[in-house]
mmCIF file with all atom_site columns, C-alpha atoms in Angstrom:
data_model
loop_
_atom_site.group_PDB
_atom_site.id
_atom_site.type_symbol
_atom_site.label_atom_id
_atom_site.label_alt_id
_atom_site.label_comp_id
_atom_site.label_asym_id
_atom_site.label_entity_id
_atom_site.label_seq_id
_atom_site.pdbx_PDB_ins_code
_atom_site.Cartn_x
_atom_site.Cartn_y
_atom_site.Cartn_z
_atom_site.occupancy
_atom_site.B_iso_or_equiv
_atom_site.pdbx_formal_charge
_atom_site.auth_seq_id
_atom_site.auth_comp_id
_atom_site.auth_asym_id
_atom_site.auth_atom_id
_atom_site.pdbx_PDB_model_num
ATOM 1   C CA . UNK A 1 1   ? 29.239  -0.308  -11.153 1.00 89.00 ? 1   UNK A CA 1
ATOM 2   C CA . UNK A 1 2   ? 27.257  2.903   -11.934 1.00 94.00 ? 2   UNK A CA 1
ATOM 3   C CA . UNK A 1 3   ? 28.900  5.861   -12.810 1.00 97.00 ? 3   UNK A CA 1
ATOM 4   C CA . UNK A 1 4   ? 27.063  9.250   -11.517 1.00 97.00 ? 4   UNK A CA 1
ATOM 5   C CA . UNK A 1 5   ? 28.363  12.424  -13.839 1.00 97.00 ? 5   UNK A CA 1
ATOM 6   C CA . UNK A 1 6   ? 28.174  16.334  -12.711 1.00 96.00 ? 6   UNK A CA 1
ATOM 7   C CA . UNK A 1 7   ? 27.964  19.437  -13.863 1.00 92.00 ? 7   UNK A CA 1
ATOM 8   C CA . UNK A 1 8   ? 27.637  23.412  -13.047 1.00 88.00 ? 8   UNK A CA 1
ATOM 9   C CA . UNK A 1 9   ? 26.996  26.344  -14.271 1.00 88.00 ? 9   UNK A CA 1
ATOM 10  C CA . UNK A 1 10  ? 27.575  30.001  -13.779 1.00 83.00 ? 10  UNK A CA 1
ATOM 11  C CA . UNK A 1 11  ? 30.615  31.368  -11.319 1.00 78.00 ? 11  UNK A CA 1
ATOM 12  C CA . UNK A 1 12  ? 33.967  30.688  -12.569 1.00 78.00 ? 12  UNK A CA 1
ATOM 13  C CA . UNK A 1 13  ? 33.507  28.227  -15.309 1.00 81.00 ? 13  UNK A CA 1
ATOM 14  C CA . UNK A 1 14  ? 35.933  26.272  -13.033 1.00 92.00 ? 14  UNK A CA 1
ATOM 15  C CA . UNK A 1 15  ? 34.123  23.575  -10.660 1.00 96.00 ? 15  UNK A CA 1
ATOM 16  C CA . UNK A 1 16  ? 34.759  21.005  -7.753  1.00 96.00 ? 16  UNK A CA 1
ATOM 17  C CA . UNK A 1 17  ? 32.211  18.076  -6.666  1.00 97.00 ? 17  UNK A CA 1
ATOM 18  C CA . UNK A 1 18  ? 31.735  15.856  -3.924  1.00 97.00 ? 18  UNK A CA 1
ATOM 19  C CA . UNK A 1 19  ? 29.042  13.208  -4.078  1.00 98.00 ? 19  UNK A CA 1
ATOM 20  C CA . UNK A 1 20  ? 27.233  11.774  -1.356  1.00 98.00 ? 20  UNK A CA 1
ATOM 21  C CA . UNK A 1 21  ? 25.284  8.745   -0.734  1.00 98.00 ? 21  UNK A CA 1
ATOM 22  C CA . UNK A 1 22  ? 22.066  7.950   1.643   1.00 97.00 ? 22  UNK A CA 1
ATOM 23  C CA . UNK A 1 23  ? 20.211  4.500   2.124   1.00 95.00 ? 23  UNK A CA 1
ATOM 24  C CA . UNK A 1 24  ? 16.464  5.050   2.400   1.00 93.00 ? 24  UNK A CA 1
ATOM 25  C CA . UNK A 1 25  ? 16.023  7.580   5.104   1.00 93.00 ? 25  UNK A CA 1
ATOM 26  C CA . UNK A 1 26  ? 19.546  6.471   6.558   1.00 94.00 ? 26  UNK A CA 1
ATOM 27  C CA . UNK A 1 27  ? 22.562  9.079   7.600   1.00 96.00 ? 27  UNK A CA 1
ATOM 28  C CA . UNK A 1 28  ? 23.969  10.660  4.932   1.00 97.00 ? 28  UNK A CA 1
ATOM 29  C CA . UNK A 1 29  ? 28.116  9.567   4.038   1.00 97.00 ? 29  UNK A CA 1
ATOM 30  C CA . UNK A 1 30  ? 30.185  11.506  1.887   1.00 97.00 ? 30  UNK A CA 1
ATOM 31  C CA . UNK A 1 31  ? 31.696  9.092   -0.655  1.00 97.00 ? 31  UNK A CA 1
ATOM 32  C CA . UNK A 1 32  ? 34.299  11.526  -2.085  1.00 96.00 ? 32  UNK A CA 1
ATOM 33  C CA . UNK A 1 33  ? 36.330  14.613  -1.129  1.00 96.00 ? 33  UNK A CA 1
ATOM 34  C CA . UNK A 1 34  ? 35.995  17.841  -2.821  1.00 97.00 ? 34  UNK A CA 1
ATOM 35  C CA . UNK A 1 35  ? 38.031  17.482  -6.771  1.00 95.00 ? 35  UNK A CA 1
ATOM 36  C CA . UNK A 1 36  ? 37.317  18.705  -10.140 1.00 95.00 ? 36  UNK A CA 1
ATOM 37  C CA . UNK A 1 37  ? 36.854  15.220  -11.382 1.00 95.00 ? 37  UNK A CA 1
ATOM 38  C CA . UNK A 1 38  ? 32.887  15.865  -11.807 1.00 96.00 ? 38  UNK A CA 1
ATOM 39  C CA . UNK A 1 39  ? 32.168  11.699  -11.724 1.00 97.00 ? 39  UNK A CA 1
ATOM 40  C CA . UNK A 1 40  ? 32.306  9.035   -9.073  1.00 97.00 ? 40  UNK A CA 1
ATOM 41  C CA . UNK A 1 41  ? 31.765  5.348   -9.705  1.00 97.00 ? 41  UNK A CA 1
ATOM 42  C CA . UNK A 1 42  ? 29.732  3.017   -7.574  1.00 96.00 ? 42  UNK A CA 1
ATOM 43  C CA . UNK A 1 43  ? 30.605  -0.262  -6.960  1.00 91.00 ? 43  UNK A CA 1
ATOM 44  C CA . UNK A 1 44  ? 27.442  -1.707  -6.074  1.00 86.00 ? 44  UNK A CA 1
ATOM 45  C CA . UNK A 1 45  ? 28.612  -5.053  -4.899  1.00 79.00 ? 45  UNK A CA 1
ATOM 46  C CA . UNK A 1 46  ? 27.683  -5.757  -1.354  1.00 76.00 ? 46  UNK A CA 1
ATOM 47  C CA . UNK A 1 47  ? 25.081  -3.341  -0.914  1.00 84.00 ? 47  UNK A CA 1
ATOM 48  C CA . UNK A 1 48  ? 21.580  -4.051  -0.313  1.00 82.00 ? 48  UNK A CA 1
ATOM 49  C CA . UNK A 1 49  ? 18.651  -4.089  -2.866  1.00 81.00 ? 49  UNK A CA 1
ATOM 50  C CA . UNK A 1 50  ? 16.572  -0.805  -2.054  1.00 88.00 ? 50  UNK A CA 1
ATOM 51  C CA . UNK A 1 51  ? 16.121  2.694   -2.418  1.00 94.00 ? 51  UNK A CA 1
ATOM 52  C CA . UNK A 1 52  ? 19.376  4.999   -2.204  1.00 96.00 ? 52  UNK A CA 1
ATOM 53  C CA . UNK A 1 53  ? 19.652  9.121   -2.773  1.00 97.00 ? 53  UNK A CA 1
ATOM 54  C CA . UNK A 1 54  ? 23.111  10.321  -4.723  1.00 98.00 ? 54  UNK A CA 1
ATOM 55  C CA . UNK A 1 55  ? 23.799  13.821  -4.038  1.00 98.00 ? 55  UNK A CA 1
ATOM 56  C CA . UNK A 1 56  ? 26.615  16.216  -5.378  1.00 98.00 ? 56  UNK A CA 1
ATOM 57  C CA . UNK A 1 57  ? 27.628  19.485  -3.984  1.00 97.00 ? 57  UNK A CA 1
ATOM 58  C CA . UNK A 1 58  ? 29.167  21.662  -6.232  1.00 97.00 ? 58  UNK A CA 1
ATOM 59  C CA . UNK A 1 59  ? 31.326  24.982  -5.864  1.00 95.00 ? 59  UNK A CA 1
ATOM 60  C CA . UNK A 1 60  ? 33.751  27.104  -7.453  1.00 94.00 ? 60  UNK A CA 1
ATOM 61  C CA . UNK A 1 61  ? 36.900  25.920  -7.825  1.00 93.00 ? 61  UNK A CA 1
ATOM 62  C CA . UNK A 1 62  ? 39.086  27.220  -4.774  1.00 92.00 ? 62  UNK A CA 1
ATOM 63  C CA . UNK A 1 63  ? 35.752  28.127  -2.580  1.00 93.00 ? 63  UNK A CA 1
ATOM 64  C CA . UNK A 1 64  ? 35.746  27.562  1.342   1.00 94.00 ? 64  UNK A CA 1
ATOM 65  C CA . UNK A 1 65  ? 31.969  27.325  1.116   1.00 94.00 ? 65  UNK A CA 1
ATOM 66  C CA . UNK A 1 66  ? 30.251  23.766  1.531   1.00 95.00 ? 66  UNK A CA 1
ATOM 67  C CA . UNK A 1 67  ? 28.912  24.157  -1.496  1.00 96.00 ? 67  UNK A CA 1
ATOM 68  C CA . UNK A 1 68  ? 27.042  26.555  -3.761  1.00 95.00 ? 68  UNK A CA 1
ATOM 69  C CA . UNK A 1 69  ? 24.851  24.295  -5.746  1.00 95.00 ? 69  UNK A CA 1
ATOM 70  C CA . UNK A 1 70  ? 23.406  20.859  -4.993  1.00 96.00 ? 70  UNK A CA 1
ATOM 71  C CA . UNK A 1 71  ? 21.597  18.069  -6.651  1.00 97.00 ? 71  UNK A CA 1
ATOM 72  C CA . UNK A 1 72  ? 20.282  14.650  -5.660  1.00 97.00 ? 72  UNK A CA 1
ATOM 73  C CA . UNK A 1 73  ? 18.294  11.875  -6.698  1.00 97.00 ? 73  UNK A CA 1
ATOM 74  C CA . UNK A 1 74  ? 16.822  8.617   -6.324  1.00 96.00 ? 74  UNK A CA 1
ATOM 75  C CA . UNK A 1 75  ? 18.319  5.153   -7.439  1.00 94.00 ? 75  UNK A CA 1
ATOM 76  C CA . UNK A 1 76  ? 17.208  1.687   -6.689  1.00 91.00 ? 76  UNK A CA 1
ATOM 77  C CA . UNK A 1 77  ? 19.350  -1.318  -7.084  1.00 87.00 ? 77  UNK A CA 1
ATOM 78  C CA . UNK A 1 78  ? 17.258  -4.200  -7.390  1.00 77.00 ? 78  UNK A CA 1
ATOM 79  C CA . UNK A 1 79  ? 18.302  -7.874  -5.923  1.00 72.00 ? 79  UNK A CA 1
ATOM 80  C CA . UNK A 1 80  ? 18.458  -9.171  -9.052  1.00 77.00 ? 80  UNK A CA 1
ATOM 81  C CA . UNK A 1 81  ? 18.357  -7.261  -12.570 1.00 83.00 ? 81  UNK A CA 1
ATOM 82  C CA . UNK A 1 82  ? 14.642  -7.865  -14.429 1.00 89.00 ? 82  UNK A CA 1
ATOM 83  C CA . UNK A 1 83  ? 14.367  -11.093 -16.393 1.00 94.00 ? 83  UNK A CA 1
ATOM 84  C CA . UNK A 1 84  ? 14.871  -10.793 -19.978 1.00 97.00 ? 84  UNK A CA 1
ATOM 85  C CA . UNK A 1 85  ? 15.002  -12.614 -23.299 1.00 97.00 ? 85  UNK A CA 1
ATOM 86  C CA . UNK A 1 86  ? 11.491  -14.184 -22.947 1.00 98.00 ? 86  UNK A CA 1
ATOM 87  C CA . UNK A 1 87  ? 11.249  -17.929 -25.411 1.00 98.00 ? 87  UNK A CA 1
ATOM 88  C CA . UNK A 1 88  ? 8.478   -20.283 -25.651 1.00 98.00 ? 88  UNK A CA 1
ATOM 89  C CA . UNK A 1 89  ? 8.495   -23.281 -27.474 1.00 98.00 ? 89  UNK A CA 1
ATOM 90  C CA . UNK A 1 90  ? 5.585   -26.233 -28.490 1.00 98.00 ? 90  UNK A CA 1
ATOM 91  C CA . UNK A 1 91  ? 7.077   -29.486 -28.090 1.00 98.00 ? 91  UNK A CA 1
ATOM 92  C CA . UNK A 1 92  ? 4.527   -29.815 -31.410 1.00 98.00 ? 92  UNK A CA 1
ATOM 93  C CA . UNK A 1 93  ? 4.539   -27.839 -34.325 1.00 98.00 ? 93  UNK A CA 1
ATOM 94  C CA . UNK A 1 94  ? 1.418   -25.627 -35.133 1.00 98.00 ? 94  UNK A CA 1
ATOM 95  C CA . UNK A 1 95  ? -1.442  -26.657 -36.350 1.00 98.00 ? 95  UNK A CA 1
ATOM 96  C CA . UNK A 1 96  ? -2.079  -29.784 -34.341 1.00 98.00 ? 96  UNK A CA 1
ATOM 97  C CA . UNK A 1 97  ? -5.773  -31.602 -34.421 1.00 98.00 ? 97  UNK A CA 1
ATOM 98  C CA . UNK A 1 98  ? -7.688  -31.247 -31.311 1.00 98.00 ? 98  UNK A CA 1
ATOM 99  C CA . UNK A 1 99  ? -6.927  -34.101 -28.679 1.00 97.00 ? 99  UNK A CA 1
ATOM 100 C CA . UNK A 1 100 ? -3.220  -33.823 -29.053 1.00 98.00 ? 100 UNK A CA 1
ATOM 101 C CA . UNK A 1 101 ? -1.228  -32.832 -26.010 1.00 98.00 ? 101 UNK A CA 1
ATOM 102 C CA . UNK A 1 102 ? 1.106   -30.424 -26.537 1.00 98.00 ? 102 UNK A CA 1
ATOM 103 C CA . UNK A 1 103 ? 3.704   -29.389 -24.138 1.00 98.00 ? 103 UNK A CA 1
ATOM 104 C CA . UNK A 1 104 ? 5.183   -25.664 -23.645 1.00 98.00 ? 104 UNK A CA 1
ATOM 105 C CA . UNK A 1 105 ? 8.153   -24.856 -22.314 1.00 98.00 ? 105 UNK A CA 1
ATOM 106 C CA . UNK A 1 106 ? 9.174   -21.028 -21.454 1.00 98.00 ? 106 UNK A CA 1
ATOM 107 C CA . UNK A 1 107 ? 12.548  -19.938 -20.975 1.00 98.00 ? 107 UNK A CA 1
ATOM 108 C CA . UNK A 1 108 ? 14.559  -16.443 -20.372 1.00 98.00 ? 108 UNK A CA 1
ATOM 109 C CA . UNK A 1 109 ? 17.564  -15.502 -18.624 1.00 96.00 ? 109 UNK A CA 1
ATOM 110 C CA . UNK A 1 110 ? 17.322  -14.408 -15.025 1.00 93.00 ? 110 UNK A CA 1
ATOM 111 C CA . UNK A 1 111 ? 19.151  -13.344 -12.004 1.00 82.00 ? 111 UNK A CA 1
ATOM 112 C CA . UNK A 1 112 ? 20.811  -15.512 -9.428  1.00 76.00 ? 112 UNK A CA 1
ATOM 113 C CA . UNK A 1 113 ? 17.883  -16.307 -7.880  1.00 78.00 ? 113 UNK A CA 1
ATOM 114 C CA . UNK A 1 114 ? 16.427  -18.145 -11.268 1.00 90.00 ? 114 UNK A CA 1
ATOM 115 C CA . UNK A 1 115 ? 13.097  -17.574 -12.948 1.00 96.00 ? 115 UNK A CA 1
ATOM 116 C CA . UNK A 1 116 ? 9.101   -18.087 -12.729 1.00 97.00 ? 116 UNK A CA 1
ATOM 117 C CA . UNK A 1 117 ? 7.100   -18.977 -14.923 1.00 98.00 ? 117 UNK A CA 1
ATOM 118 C CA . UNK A 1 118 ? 3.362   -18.184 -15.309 1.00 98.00 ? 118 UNK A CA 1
ATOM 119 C CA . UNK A 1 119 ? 1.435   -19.879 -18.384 1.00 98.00 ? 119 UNK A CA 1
ATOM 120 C CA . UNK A 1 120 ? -1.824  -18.029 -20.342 1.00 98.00 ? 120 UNK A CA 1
ATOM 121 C CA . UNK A 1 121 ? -4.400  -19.191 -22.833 1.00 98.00 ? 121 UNK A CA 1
ATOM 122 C CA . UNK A 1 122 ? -6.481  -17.029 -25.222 1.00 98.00 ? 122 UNK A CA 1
ATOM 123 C CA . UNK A 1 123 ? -9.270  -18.198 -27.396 1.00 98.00 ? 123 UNK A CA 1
ATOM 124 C CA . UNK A 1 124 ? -9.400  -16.501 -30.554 1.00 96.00 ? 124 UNK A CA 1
ATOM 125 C CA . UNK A 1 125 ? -10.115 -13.128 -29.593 1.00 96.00 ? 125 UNK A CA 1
ATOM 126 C CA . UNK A 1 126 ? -11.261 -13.877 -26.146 1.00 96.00 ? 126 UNK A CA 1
ATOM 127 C CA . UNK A 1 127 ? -10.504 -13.158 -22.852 1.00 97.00 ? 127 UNK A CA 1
ATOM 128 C CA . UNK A 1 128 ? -6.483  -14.065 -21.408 1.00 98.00 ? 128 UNK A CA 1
ATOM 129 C CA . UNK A 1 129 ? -7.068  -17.223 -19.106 1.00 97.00 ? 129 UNK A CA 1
ATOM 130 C CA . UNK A 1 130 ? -4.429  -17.819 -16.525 1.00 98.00 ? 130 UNK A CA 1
ATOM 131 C CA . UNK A 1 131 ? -3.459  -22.081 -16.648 1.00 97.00 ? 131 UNK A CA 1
ATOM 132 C CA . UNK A 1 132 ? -0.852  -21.839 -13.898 1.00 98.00 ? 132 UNK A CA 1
ATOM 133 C CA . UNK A 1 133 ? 0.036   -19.049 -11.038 1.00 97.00 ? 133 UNK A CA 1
ATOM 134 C CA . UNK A 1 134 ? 4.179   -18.271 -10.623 1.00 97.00 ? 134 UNK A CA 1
ATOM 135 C CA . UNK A 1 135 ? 6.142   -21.986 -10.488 1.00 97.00 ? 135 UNK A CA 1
ATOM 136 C CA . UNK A 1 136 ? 9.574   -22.564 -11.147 1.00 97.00 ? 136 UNK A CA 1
ATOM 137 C CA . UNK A 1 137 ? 8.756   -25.314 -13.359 1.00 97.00 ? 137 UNK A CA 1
ATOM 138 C CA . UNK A 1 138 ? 9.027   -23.798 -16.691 1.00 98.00 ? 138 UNK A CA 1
ATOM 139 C CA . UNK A 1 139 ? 6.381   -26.345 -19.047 1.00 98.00 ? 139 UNK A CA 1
ATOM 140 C CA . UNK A 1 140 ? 3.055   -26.585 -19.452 1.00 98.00 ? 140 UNK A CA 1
ATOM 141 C CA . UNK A 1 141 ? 1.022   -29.500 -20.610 1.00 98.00 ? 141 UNK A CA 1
ATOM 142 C CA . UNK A 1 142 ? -2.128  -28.410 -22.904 1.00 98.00 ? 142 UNK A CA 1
ATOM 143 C CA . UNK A 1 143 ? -4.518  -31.015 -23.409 1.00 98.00 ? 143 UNK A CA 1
ATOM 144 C CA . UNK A 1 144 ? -6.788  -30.134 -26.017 1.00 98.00 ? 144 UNK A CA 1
ATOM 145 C CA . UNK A 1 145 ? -9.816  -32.737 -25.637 1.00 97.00 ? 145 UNK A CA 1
ATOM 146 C CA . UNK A 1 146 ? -12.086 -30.285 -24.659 1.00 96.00 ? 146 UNK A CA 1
ATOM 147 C CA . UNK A 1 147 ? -11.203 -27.187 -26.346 1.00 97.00 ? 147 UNK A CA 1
ATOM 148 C CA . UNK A 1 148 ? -12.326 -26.274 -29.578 1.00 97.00 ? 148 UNK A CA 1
ATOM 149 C CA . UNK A 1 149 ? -10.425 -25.952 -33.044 1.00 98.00 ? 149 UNK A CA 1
ATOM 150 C CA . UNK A 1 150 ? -9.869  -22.626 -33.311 1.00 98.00 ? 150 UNK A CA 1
ATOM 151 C CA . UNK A 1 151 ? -6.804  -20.271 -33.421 1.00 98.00 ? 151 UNK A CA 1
ATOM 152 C CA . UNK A 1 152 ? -5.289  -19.741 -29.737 1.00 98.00 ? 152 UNK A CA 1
ATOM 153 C CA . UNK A 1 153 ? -2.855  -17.403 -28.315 1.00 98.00 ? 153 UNK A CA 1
ATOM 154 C CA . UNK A 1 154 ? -0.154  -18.847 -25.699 1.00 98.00 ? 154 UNK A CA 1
ATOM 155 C CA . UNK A 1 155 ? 1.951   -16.371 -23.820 1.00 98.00 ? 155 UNK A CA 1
ATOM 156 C CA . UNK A 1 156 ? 4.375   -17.468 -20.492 1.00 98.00 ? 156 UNK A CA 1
ATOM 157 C CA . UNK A 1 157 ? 5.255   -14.150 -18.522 1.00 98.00 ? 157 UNK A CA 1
ATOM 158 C CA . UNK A 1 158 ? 8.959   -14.742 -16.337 1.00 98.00 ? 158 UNK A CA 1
ATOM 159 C CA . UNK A 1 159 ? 9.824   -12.795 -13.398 1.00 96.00 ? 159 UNK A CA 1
ATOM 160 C CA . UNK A 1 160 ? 13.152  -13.418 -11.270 1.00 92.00 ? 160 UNK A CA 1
ATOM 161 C CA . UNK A 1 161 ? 12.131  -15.747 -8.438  1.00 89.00 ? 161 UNK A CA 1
ATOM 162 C CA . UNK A 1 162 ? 10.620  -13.986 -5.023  1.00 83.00 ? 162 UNK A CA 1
ATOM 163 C CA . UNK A 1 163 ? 10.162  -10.604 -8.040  1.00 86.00 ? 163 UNK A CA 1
ATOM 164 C CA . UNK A 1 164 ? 6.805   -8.319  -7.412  1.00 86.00 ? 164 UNK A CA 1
ATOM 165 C CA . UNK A 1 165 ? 6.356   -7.497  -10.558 1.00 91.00 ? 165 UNK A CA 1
ATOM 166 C CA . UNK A 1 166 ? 3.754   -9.004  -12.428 1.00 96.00 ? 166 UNK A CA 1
ATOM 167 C CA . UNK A 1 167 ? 6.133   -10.156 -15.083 1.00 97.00 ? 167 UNK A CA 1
ATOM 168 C CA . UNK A 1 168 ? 9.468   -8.692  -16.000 1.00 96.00 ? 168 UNK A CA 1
ATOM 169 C CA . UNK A 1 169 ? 9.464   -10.712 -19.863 1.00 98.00 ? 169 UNK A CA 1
ATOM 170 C CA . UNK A 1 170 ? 7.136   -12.420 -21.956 1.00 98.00 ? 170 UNK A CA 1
ATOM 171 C CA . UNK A 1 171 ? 6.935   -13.943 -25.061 1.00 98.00 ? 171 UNK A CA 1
ATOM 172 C CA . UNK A 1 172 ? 3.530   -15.469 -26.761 1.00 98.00 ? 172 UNK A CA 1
ATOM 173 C CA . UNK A 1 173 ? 2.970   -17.038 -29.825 1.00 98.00 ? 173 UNK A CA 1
ATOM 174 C CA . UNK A 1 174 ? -0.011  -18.119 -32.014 1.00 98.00 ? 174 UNK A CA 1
ATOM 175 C CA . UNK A 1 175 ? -1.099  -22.213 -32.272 1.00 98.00 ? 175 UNK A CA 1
ATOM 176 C CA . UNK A 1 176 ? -3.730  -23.711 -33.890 1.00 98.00 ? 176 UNK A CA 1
ATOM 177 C CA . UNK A 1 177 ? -6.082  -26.424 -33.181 1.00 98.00 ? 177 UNK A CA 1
ATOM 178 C CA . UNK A 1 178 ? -7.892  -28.259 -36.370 1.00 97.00 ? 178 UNK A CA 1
#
């Protein structure tokens, strides 16, 4: 539920709203009558993910115009809310000596849909290197044979599953190869 608040200025000092709700470049419905109650909730529940305008008309209290002021704006509700809380954890504690496999797992909390997971390596101060694309698997398996001992940098990026973004969270952390 979002809660949309009001306000005006000027005239009486005494106000009434109504707010009003469009989908994308849909018809316009009127989601309250005219009161001095200056919020309206939104129950959000059942509606679909996209782009919406909230409008209010305001007046003096006791006017027969339509209104005398108005203001809208834009609100998206997304299908799921953005991933959050990002963790990654070695199944081996850093340092390690090269040849050891080490296995990452990522974790974060996500939407209905669950999460992605997308795993990067980093070579001192080097370039990012992407080891997986988006999977719902959340581990990664490093071998380190053929990588040098150096310091690295792991990071997983998470995204709710069928997301756009590039990532929503992340989390990275430094490990060491001797």
């Amino acid at each position: 539920s979002i809660t949309f608040t009001a306000g005006g200025s000027g005239g009486s000092g005494s106000y009434e709203y109504q707010f009003w709700r469009q989908q994308g470049t849909g018809a316009w419905t009127a989601v309250s009558a005219y009161t001095t109650t200056n919020t309206w909730t939104w129950n959000t529940t059942g509606y679909t993910a996209g782009a919406y305008s909230i409008m209010v008309f305001v007046r003096n209290a006791g006017s027969l115009s339509a209104y005398e002021a108005t203001k809208t704006i834009s609100y998206t509700i997304l299908a799921d809310p953005p991933a959050t809380g990002a963790t990654l954890v070695p199944s081996l504690a850093s340092p390690q000596t090269v040849g050891t496999s080490i296995t990452f797992t990522g974790g974060a909390t996500c939407g209905g849909s669950g999460c992605e997971y997308k795993f990067f390596r980093k070579q001192g101060t080097g370039a990012w290197t992407a080891i997986t694309t988006y999977m719902t698997t959340n581990t990664w398996t490093w071998d380190t044979t053929s990588n040098a001992a150096d310091s690295y940098t792991i990071m997983v990026q998470v995204r709710n599953i069928g997301s756009t973004a590039s990532y929503e969270t992340f989390k990275s952390m430094i490990y060491v190869l001797q």
